[in-house]
Amino acid sequence: MPSDYLWGPSGEKLPIKKDRPPHFASRDRAGQFLDLIWNVLPDPDPILARAGKSYSGLRELMMDEQVETAWTSREAAVTRTPWDILPGAPDRQSRKIADFCRELYRSYKLKTINQGLLEHVLYGFIPAELIWDTVDGKWIPLDIVPKPQEWFAFNNNNQLVFRPRLGSFEELPPHRFLLIQHRPSFTNPYGVKLLSKIFWSVTFRRNGARWWAVFTEKYGGAFATAKHRSGAPEKEIDDILHTLEDLVTCGVAVFPEGTTIDISTDGSKSQATGNFREFESFFNENISKVILGATLTTDIGSTGSFSAAQVHNDVRNDIALSDRDSLAEAHDDVLKLVTRFNFGDSATPPVFAWEEPEDLKAPTAERDSKLYTMGWRPTKEYIMATYGISEEHFELSKPAPDGVGFSSAEPSVQVKSNSVRLSNFGIEEDDADFEQFIEERTKEGQIVIDAMFSEYSKDADQADSYDEAFELMLKRYPRQTKHRKRFASIIDNVRYAVSQLSASSEKTKKP
């Protein structure tokens, strides 16, 4: 049992106050209770507070084409990523729970749900209601429905509450709502809103377009001038002016006899319209930078380069990874509730996982492959650090020296070209090296095959019937692409080595 006192530095007993609050530094003690209305925290967002805007005003920003383009790109990086639900433990029950939850999630319109949940980035937070019901004796959420932010607020304890009408608030029922926040803090549980950060950029851009149209009409087109006859009355001059306006707008006009018309363009004035284009581009880049973390991929123009594009793409990948992590945490909360309600508190809930693209390291692998043909040899440490492969999952036929990021093969300029190619595989032109090479590739291929059959064996152990096992194995096959590609690569290396050895032998036999 917990003690009622603590031992002090001098051996004295220090009593523990039972009514000690969880937070020593609280809003009430800091004197901020006067800032609270009905025990609810105000949203500290400066756009909502000072510009007199609401969440509906922020939603209007999504009507802007630049905002929509940038957000669609960021959204697609998440919604197009394959997903899976993995067992939380290696036991049979955990696999069955994962299968149950996987089928449940396949019944959802998950892309629509994720699009709604991802809006927490735009508006700071998103509350989503779980629509619970019983289906076949299981208590499951039939849907996950994001709700408008203005229906909710945060109380003095930073807990989400519902506001059914002005001035009244209700606590949320337990296990009924998900809450996803974007960079929340103790002082701002409402989160950081990206739309607030681009509010002025969109506003100035829209207003600038209107003045741009006026400016272009005045200075971007042709200038029409008229010279009236000497001594023309004031009324005739006014008529000529109105007729000149008709000429500019309609292209046709009738002037009195003796009037000279001149239509010309002023290059210096027409070039001034470029300032407005720079004005718009400046705010477009700000919008893209806030939403995507980069501007090159949306406004690359004529100044882009491959290296710069690669850097910007890496930044966007980091943002997409962060977005996927936020959604995965929310889905994990749902899976925990489903597991608890249907399988008990002792059951291990599954986890929601995004499947990373197999070509994530393709540029690095292509570079390393070229360096390999030039004599470079990677160390185990380099492979583990660069590709994230565990040491027990691979072995090097000719390891590089310890502590070196790479080692170079012994150069031999005098060697024939075929011998150089064979040395890339650790083969010299003798039978012993070739047999060793075949033996190593055989072991490597056996490891891949064992891994594939191990997965099939798990499916068979999990199944309760032959038909169920057959169905699980069929579902497993598309997810073994990485194993099949690895095995095909081993076969290709063997074929290439054999062809080069054969070519070298034929060349040696010739007189």
Coordinates of C-alpha atoms in Angstrom, one line a residue:
M1 CA 0.0 0.0 0.0
P2 CA 1.2 3.5 -0.7
S3 CA 2.7 5.3 2.3
D4 CA 1.3 8.4 3.9
Y5 CA 4.7 10.1 4.2
L6 CA 8.0 10.5 2.5
W7 CA 11.5 10.3 4.1
G8 CA 13.2 13.7 4.0
P9 CA 17.0 14.3 3.5
S10 CA 17.6 14.4 7.3
G11 CA 15.5 11.3 8.0
E12 CA 12.4 13.2 9.0
K13 CA 8.9 12.1 7.9
L14 CA 7.2 14.4 5.4
P15 CA 3.4 13.9 5.3
I16 CA 1.8 13.6 1.9
K17 CA -1.3 15.7 1.3
K18 CA -4.1 13.5 0.0
D19 CA -5.9 16.4 -1.7
R20 CA -2.9 17.4 -3.7
P21 CA -4.0 18.6 -7.2
P22 CA -2.5 16.8 -10.2
H23 CA -1.0 20.1 -11.5
F24 CA 0.8 22.5 -9.2
A25 CA 0.9 25.2 -11.9
S26 CA -2.8 25.5 -13.0
R27 CA -4.8 28.2 -14.7
D28 CA -6.8 28.9 -11.5
R29 CA -3.6 29.4 -9.4
A30 CA -2.1 31.5 -12.2
G31 CA -5.0 34.0 -12.1
Q32 CA -6.2 33.2 -15.6
F33 CA -9.7 32.2 -14.4
L34 CA -11.0 35.7 -15.4
D35 CA -10.1 34.8 -19.1
L36 CA -12.4 31.8 -19.0
I37 CA -16.0 32.0 -20.1
W38 CA -18.3 29.3 -18.7
N39 CA -15.2 27.4 -17.8
V40 CA -14.2 27.0 -21.5
L41 CA -10.9 28.1 -23.0
P42 CA -11.0 30.7 -25.8
D43 CA -9.3 29.7 -29.0
P44 CA -6.0 31.8 -29.1
D45 CA -5.7 31.7 -32.9
P46 CA -5.0 35.3 -33.9
I47 CA -7.0 35.0 -37.2
L48 CA -10.1 33.8 -35.4
A49 CA -9.6 36.3 -32.5
R50 CA -8.5 39.5 -34.3
A51 CA -9.8 39.2 -37.9
G52 CA -13.2 38.3 -36.7
K53 CA -13.2 35.0 -38.6
S54 CA -14.7 31.7 -37.7
Y55 CA -14.1 28.1 -38.8
S56 CA -16.6 28.6 -41.7
G57 CA -14.4 31.6 -42.8
L58 CA -11.3 29.3 -42.8
R59 CA -13.2 26.8 -44.9
E60 CA -13.8 29.4 -47.5
L61 CA -10.1 29.5 -48.1
M62 CA -10.3 26.0 -49.5
M63 CA -12.2 27.5 -52.5
D64 CA -8.9 29.1 -53.6
E65 CA -7.4 27.1 -56.5
Q66 CA -3.8 27.3 -55.2
V67 CA -4.8 26.1 -51.7
E68 CA -6.9 23.3 -53.2
T69 CA -4.0 22.2 -55.5
A70 CA -1.4 22.1 -52.7
W71 CA -3.7 20.4 -50.2
T72 CA -4.8 17.7 -52.7
S73 CA -1.2 16.8 -53.3
R74 CA -0.5 16.5 -49.5
E75 CA -3.7 14.6 -49.0
A76 CA -3.0 12.1 -51.8
A77 CA 0.4 11.3 -50.2
V78 CA -1.6 9.8 -47.3
T79 CA -4.8 8.4 -48.8
R80 CA -3.0 6.6 -51.6
T81 CA -0.7 4.7 -49.3
P82 CA -1.6 1.0 -48.8
W83 CA -2.4 0.0 -45.2
D84 CA -2.7 -3.1 -43.2
I85 CA -3.7 -4.2 -39.7
L86 CA -1.0 -6.3 -38.0
P87 CA -1.3 -8.5 -34.9
G88 CA -0.1 -6.9 -31.7
A89 CA 1.5 -10.2 -30.6
P90 CA 2.6 -13.5 -32.3
D91 CA 0.0 -15.7 -30.7
R92 CA -3.0 -17.2 -32.4
Q93 CA -5.6 -15.1 -30.7
S94 CA -3.8 -11.8 -31.7
R95 CA -3.8 -12.9 -35.3
K96 CA -7.6 -13.6 -35.2
I97 CA -8.2 -10.2 -33.6
A98 CA -6.1 -8.6 -36.4
D99 CA -8.1 -10.5 -39.0
F100 CA -11.4 -9.4 -37.4
C101 CA -10.3 -5.7 -37.3
R102 CA -8.9 -5.9 -40.8
E103 CA -12.3 -7.1 -42.2
L104 CA -14.0 -4.3 -40.2
Y105 CA -11.8 -1.7 -41.7
R106 CA -12.3 -3.0 -45.2
S107 CA -16.0 -2.4 -44.7
Y108 CA -15.3 1.3 -44.2
K109 CA -14.9 4.0 -46.8
L110 CA -11.5 4.5 -45.4
K111 CA -10.3 7.0 -48.0
T112 CA -13.2 9.3 -47.1
I113 CA -12.6 8.8 -43.4
N114 CA -8.9 9.6 -43.7
Q115 CA -9.6 12.7 -45.8
G116 CA -11.8 14.0 -43.0
L117 CA -9.4 13.1 -40.2
L118 CA -6.5 14.7 -42.0
E119 CA -8.2 18.0 -41.8
H120 CA -6.9 18.4 -38.3
V121 CA -3.9 19.8 -40.0
L122 CA -6.0 22.5 -41.6
Y123 CA -8.1 23.5 -38.6
G124 CA -5.9 22.5 -35.6
F125 CA -8.0 19.6 -34.4
I126 CA -10.8 17.3 -35.6
P127 CA -13.3 15.5 -33.4
A128 CA -14.7 12.3 -34.9
E129 CA -17.6 10.4 -33.6
L130 CA -17.7 6.6 -33.5
I131 CA -21.1 5.2 -34.4
W132 CA -21.3 2.1 -32.3
D133 CA -23.7 -0.8 -32.9
T134 CA -23.9 -4.6 -32.5
V135 CA -23.3 -6.8 -35.5
D136 CA -23.3 -10.6 -35.2
G137 CA -22.8 -10.3 -31.5
K138 CA -19.9 -8.0 -31.8
W139 CA -19.8 -4.4 -30.5
I140 CA -18.2 -2.4 -33.4
P141 CA -18.2 1.2 -34.8
L142 CA -20.2 1.2 -38.0
D143 CA -18.6 4.4 -39.1
I144 CA -16.1 7.1 -38.1
V145 CA -17.6 10.5 -38.7
P146 CA -15.6 13.7 -38.4
K147 CA -17.7 16.6 -36.9
P148 CA -17.4 20.4 -37.3
Q149 CA -14.9 22.1 -35.0
E150 CA -17.3 24.9 -34.0
W151 CA -19.6 22.4 -32.2
F152 CA -16.8 21.8 -29.7
A153 CA -14.5 23.6 -27.3
F154 CA -11.9 22.8 -24.6
N155 CA -12.6 23.2 -20.9
N156 CA -10.2 24.4 -18.2
N157 CA -8.7 20.9 -18.0
N158 CA -8.0 20.9 -21.8
Q159 CA -10.7 18.3 -22.3
L160 CA -13.0 18.3 -25.3
V161 CA -16.6 19.3 -24.6
F162 CA -19.7 19.6 -26.7
R163 CA -21.6 22.9 -27.1
P164 CA -25.3 22.2 -27.9
R165 CA -26.1 25.9 -27.8
L166 CA -24.6 29.2 -27.0
G167 CA -23.5 29.4 -23.3
S168 CA -23.9 25.7 -22.5
F169 CA -21.5 22.8 -22.7
E170 CA -21.7 19.1 -22.1
E171 CA -19.1 16.5 -21.3
L172 CA -18.6 13.9 -24.1
P173 CA -19.7 10.3 -23.4
P174 CA -16.7 7.9 -22.9
H175 CA -15.4 5.9 -25.9
R176 CA -17.6 7.9 -28.3
F177 CA -15.2 10.4 -29.8
L178 CA -11.7 10.5 -31.3
L179 CA -9.7 13.6 -31.0
I180 CA -6.8 14.4 -33.4
Q181 CA -4.8 17.6 -32.8
H182 CA -2.1 19.3 -34.8
R183 CA 0.7 20.4 -32.6
P184 CA -1.3 21.0 -29.5
S185 CA 0.1 22.5 -26.3
F186 CA -1.1 23.2 -22.8
T187 CA -1.8 26.8 -23.7
N188 CA -3.4 26.0 -27.0
P189 CA -5.3 22.7 -27.0
Y190 CA -7.1 23.9 -30.2
G191 CA -3.9 23.2 -32.1
V192 CA -2.0 25.0 -34.9
K193 CA -4.2 25.8 -38.0
L194 CA -2.4 25.8 -41.3
L195 CA -5.3 27.7 -42.9
S196 CA -4.7 30.6 -40.4
K197 CA -1.1 30.8 -41.6
I198 CA -2.1 31.3 -45.2
F199 CA -5.2 33.5 -44.5
W200 CA -3.4 36.8 -45.5
S201 CA -1.6 35.2 -48.4
V202 CA -5.0 34.1 -49.9
T203 CA -6.7 37.4 -49.1
F204 CA -4.0 39.6 -50.6
R205 CA -3.8 37.3 -53.6
R206 CA -7.5 37.5 -54.3
N207 CA -7.6 41.3 -53.9
G208 CA -4.5 41.6 -55.9
A209 CA -6.1 39.8 -58.8
R210 CA -8.9 42.3 -59.0
W211 CA -6.5 45.3 -59.1
W212 CA -4.3 43.4 -61.5
A213 CA -7.3 43.2 -64.0
V214 CA -7.8 47.0 -63.6
F215 CA -4.1 47.7 -64.0
T216 CA -3.8 45.5 -67.1
E217 CA -6.8 47.1 -68.7
K218 CA -5.2 50.6 -68.1
Y219 CA -1.6 49.9 -68.9
G220 CA -1.3 46.5 -70.5
G221 CA -3.2 47.2 -73.8
A222 CA -3.1 49.7 -76.6
F223 CA -3.5 53.4 -76.1
A224 CA -5.9 55.4 -78.2
T225 CA -5.5 59.2 -78.7
A226 CA -7.5 61.6 -80.8
K227 CA -6.6 65.1 -82.1
H228 CA -9.6 67.3 -82.7
R229 CA -9.8 70.2 -85.2
S230 CA -8.7 73.6 -84.0
G231 CA -11.5 75.6 -82.4
A232 CA -13.8 72.6 -81.8
P233 CA -16.5 73.4 -79.2
E234 CA -16.4 71.7 -75.8
K235 CA -19.4 69.5 -76.6
E236 CA -17.6 68.1 -79.7
I237 CA -14.5 67.3 -77.6
D238 CA -16.6 65.5 -75.1
D239 CA -18.3 63.5 -77.9
I240 CA -14.9 62.6 -79.3
L241 CA -13.8 61.4 -75.8
H242 CA -16.8 59.1 -75.4
T243 CA -16.4 57.8 -79.0
L244 CA -12.7 57.0 -78.2
E245 CA -13.9 55.0 -75.2
D246 CA -16.2 53.1 -77.4
L247 CA -13.3 52.4 -79.8
V248 CA -11.3 50.9 -76.9
T249 CA -14.1 48.7 -75.6
C250 CA -16.0 47.8 -78.8
G251 CA -13.4 48.3 -81.5
V252 CA -15.6 50.5 -83.7
A253 CA -16.3 54.2 -83.6
V254 CA -17.4 57.3 -85.7
F255 CA -15.5 60.6 -85.3
P256 CA -16.2 64.0 -86.8
E257 CA -14.4 65.2 -89.9
G258 CA -10.9 66.6 -89.1
T259 CA -10.3 64.3 -86.1
T260 CA -7.0 62.3 -86.1
I261 CA -6.9 58.9 -84.4
D262 CA -3.7 57.3 -83.2
I263 CA -3.5 53.8 -81.6
S264 CA -0.2 52.8 -80.1
T265 CA 1.4 50.7 -77.4
D266 CA 3.9 51.7 -74.7
G267 CA 6.3 48.9 -74.0
S268 CA 7.5 50.3 -70.7
K269 CA 3.9 50.5 -69.3
S270 CA 2.9 47.1 -70.5
Q271 CA 5.9 45.6 -68.8
A272 CA 4.7 46.9 -65.5
T273 CA 2.0 44.2 -65.5
G274 CA 4.9 41.8 -64.6
N275 CA 5.0 43.3 -61.1
F276 CA 1.5 42.0 -60.5
R277 CA 2.5 38.5 -61.7
E278 CA 5.5 38.6 -59.2
F279 CA 3.0 39.7 -56.6
E280 CA 0.8 36.7 -57.2
S281 CA 3.7 34.3 -57.4
F282 CA 5.0 35.5 -54.1
F283 CA 1.8 34.5 -52.3
N284 CA 1.4 31.3 -54.3
E285 CA 4.8 30.2 -53.0
N286 CA 3.9 31.1 -49.5
I287 CA 0.8 29.0 -49.7
S288 CA 2.7 26.0 -51.1
K289 CA 5.4 26.4 -48.5
V290 CA 3.0 26.3 -45.6
I291 CA 1.0 23.3 -46.9
L292 CA 3.7 21.2 -48.6
G293 CA 6.8 22.4 -46.9
A294 CA 8.3 23.3 -50.3
T295 CA 7.5 25.4 -53.4
L296 CA 9.5 23.9 -56.2
T297 CA 7.2 21.0 -57.0
T298 CA 4.2 23.2 -57.5
D299 CA 5.9 26.4 -58.9
I300 CA 9.0 25.0 -60.5
G301 CA 9.0 27.4 -63.4
S302 CA 12.3 27.4 -65.4
T303 CA 14.7 27.5 -62.5
G304 CA 14.3 24.0 -61.1
S305 CA 16.9 21.3 -61.1
F306 CA 16.8 17.6 -60.3
S307 CA 18.8 17.9 -57.1
A308 CA 16.6 20.7 -55.8
A309 CA 13.5 18.8 -56.7
Q310 CA 14.8 15.8 -54.8
V311 CA 15.4 17.9 -51.7
H312 CA 11.9 19.2 -51.9
N313 CA 10.5 15.8 -52.4
D314 CA 12.3 14.5 -49.3
V315 CA 10.7 17.3 -47.3
R316 CA 7.3 16.4 -48.6
N317 CA 7.9 12.7 -47.8
D318 CA 8.7 13.7 -44.2
I319 CA 5.5 15.6 -43.9
A320 CA 3.5 12.7 -45.4
L321 CA 5.1 10.4 -42.9
S322 CA 4.1 12.7 -40.0
D323 CA 0.5 12.8 -41.4
R324 CA 0.4 9.0 -41.6
D325 CA 1.7 8.7 -38.1
S326 CA -1.1 10.9 -36.8
L327 CA -3.8 9.0 -38.5
A328 CA -2.3 5.6 -37.5
E329 CA -2.4 6.7 -33.8
A330 CA -6.1 7.6 -34.2
H331 CA -6.9 4.2 -35.8
D332 CA -4.9 2.5 -33.1
D333 CA -7.3 4.1 -30.5
V334 CA -10.3 2.6 -32.4
L335 CA -8.6 -0.8 -32.6
K336 CA -7.9 -0.7 -28.8
L337 CA -11.6 -0.1 -28.1
V338 CA -12.8 -2.8 -30.5
T339 CA -10.4 -5.3 -28.9
R340 CA -11.4 -4.4 -25.4
F341 CA -15.1 -4.5 -26.0
N342 CA -15.1 -7.8 -27.9
F343 CA -12.1 -9.8 -26.7
G344 CA -11.5 -8.5 -23.1
D345 CA -8.9 -6.3 -21.4
S346 CA -6.3 -9.0 -21.5
A347 CA -6.3 -9.3 -25.3
T348 CA -3.5 -7.5 -27.2
P349 CA -5.0 -5.0 -29.7
P350 CA -3.6 -5.0 -33.3
V351 CA -1.9 -2.0 -34.8
F352 CA -2.7 0.1 -37.9
A353 CA 0.3 0.2 -40.2
W354 CA 1.1 1.9 -43.4
E355 CA 3.0 0.0 -46.1
E356 CA 6.1 1.8 -47.2
P357 CA 6.8 1.8 -51.0
E358 CA 9.3 -0.8 -52.0
D359 CA 11.2 1.7 -54.1
L360 CA 11.7 4.2 -51.2
K361 CA 15.5 3.6 -51.4
A362 CA 15.6 3.1 -55.2
P363 CA 17.8 6.1 -56.0
T364 CA 20.3 5.1 -53.3
A365 CA 20.2 1.4 -54.4
E366 CA 20.8 2.4 -58.0
R367 CA 23.8 4.5 -57.0
D368 CA 25.3 1.8 -54.8
S369 CA 24.8 -0.7 -57.6
K370 CA 26.9 1.5 -60.0
L371 CA 29.5 1.9 -57.3
Y372 CA 29.6 -1.9 -56.8
T373 CA 30.4 -2.4 -60.5
M374 CA 33.3 0.0 -60.1
G375 CA 34.8 -2.1 -57.2
W376 CA 33.1 -0.6 -54.2
R377 CA 32.1 -3.0 -51.4
P378 CA 29.6 -2.1 -48.6
T379 CA 30.0 -3.0 -45.0
K380 CA 27.3 -4.5 -42.9
E381 CA 27.1 -1.3 -40.9
Y382 CA 26.5 0.7 -44.0
I383 CA 23.7 -1.7 -45.2
M384 CA 22.0 -1.7 -41.8
A385 CA 22.2 2.1 -41.5
T386 CA 21.2 2.9 -45.1
Y387 CA 18.5 0.3 -45.8
G388 CA 17.3 -0.6 -42.4
I389 CA 18.0 -4.3 -42.8
S390 CA 18.7 -6.3 -39.7
E391 CA 22.1 -8.1 -39.5
E392 CA 20.6 -11.5 -39.2
H393 CA 18.8 -11.1 -42.5
F394 CA 21.8 -10.9 -44.7
E395 CA 25.5 -11.8 -45.0
L396 CA 28.4 -10.6 -47.2
S397 CA 30.4 -13.1 -49.1
K398 CA 33.5 -10.9 -48.9
P399 CA 33.0 -8.4 -46.0
A400 CA 34.7 -5.1 -46.0
P401 CA 37.1 -4.1 -43.2
D402 CA 35.4 -3.1 -39.9
G403 CA 34.8 0.6 -39.3
V404 CA 35.0 1.5 -43.0
G405 CA 31.9 2.8 -44.8
F406 CA 33.1 1.1 -48.0
S407 CA 36.1 -0.7 -49.3
S408 CA 37.4 -0.8 -52.8
A409 CA 38.2 -4.0 -54.6
E410 CA 41.8 -4.5 -55.6
P411 CA 42.2 -2.7 -58.9
S412 CA 43.8 -4.6 -61.8
V413 CA 44.0 -2.6 -65.0
Q414 CA 45.8 -5.4 -66.8
V415 CA 42.9 -7.9 -66.2
K416 CA 40.6 -8.7 -69.1
S417 CA 37.1 -7.1 -69.1
N418 CA 35.3 -10.3 -68.4
S419 CA 37.5 -11.0 -65.4
V420 CA 36.6 -7.5 -64.0
R421 CA 32.9 -8.3 -64.3
L422 CA 33.3 -11.7 -62.7
S423 CA 35.3 -10.1 -59.8
N424 CA 32.2 -8.0 -59.0
F425 CA 30.6 -11.3 -57.8
G426 CA 33.7 -12.4 -56.0
I427 CA 34.6 -14.9 -58.7
E428 CA 38.0 -15.4 -60.3
E429 CA 38.5 -17.5 -63.4
D430 CA 38.7 -20.9 -61.6
D431 CA 36.3 -23.6 -60.7
A432 CA 36.8 -23.2 -56.9
D433 CA 35.6 -19.6 -56.8
F434 CA 32.7 -20.3 -59.0
E435 CA 31.6 -23.2 -56.9
Q436 CA 31.8 -21.1 -53.8
F437 CA 29.8 -18.4 -55.5
I438 CA 27.0 -20.9 -56.5
E439 CA 27.0 -22.3 -52.9
E440 CA 26.6 -18.8 -51.4
R441 CA 23.8 -17.9 -53.8
T442 CA 22.1 -21.2 -53.0
K443 CA 22.1 -20.4 -49.3
E444 CA 20.9 -16.9 -50.0
G445 CA 18.0 -18.2 -52.2
Q446 CA 17.2 -20.8 -49.5
I447 CA 16.8 -18.0 -46.9
V448 CA 14.3 -16.2 -49.2
I449 CA 12.3 -19.4 -49.8
D450 CA 12.3 -20.3 -46.1
A451 CA 10.9 -16.8 -45.3
M452 CA 8.1 -17.3 -47.9
F453 CA 7.2 -20.7 -46.6
S454 CA 7.3 -19.5 -43.0
E455 CA 4.6 -17.0 -43.8
Y456 CA 2.5 -19.6 -45.5
S457 CA 3.0 -21.9 -42.5
K458 CA 1.7 -19.2 -40.2
D459 CA -1.4 -18.9 -42.4
A460 CA -1.9 -22.6 -42.2
D461 CA -1.6 -22.7 -38.4
Q462 CA -4.1 -19.8 -38.2
A463 CA -6.7 -21.5 -40.4
D464 CA -9.4 -23.8 -39.0
S465 CA -10.1 -25.6 -42.3
Y466 CA -8.4 -26.4 -45.6
D467 CA -10.5 -23.8 -47.5
E468 CA -9.6 -21.1 -45.0
A469 CA -5.9 -21.9 -45.3
F470 CA -6.1 -21.8 -49.1
E471 CA -7.8 -18.4 -49.0
L472 CA -5.3 -17.0 -46.5
M473 CA -2.4 -18.2 -48.7
L474 CA -4.0 -16.6 -51.8
K475 CA -4.2 -13.3 -49.9
R476 CA -0.6 -13.7 -48.8
Y477 CA 0.8 -14.1 -52.3
P478 CA 0.4 -10.4 -53.4
R479 CA 2.2 -9.3 -50.2
Q480 CA 5.3 -11.3 -51.0
T481 CA 6.5 -9.1 -53.9
K482 CA 9.7 -8.2 -52.0
H483 CA 10.6 -11.9 -51.5
R484 CA 10.0 -12.7 -55.2
K485 CA 12.0 -9.8 -56.4
R486 CA 14.9 -10.8 -54.2
F487 CA 14.8 -14.4 -55.4
A488 CA 14.7 -13.2 -59.0
S489 CA 17.7 -10.9 -58.4
I490 CA 19.7 -13.9 -57.1
I491 CA 18.8 -16.0 -60.2
D492 CA 19.8 -13.0 -62.5
N493 CA 23.1 -12.7 -60.7
V494 CA 23.8 -16.4 -61.2
R495 CA 22.8 -16.3 -64.9
Y496 CA 25.0 -13.2 -65.5
A497 CA 28.0 -14.7 -63.7
V498 CA 27.6 -17.9 -65.8
S499 CA 27.4 -16.0 -69.0
Q500 CA 30.5 -14.0 -68.3
L501 CA 32.4 -17.0 -67.2
S502 CA 31.4 -18.8 -70.4
A503 CA 32.4 -15.9 -72.5
S504 CA 35.8 -15.7 -70.7
S505 CA 36.4 -19.4 -71.2
E506 CA 35.6 -19.2 -75.0
K507 CA 37.9 -16.2 -75.3
T508 CA 40.7 -18.1 -73.6
K509 CA 40.3 -21.2 -75.9
K510 CA 40.8 -19.1 -79.0
P511 CA 44.4 -19.2 -80.4

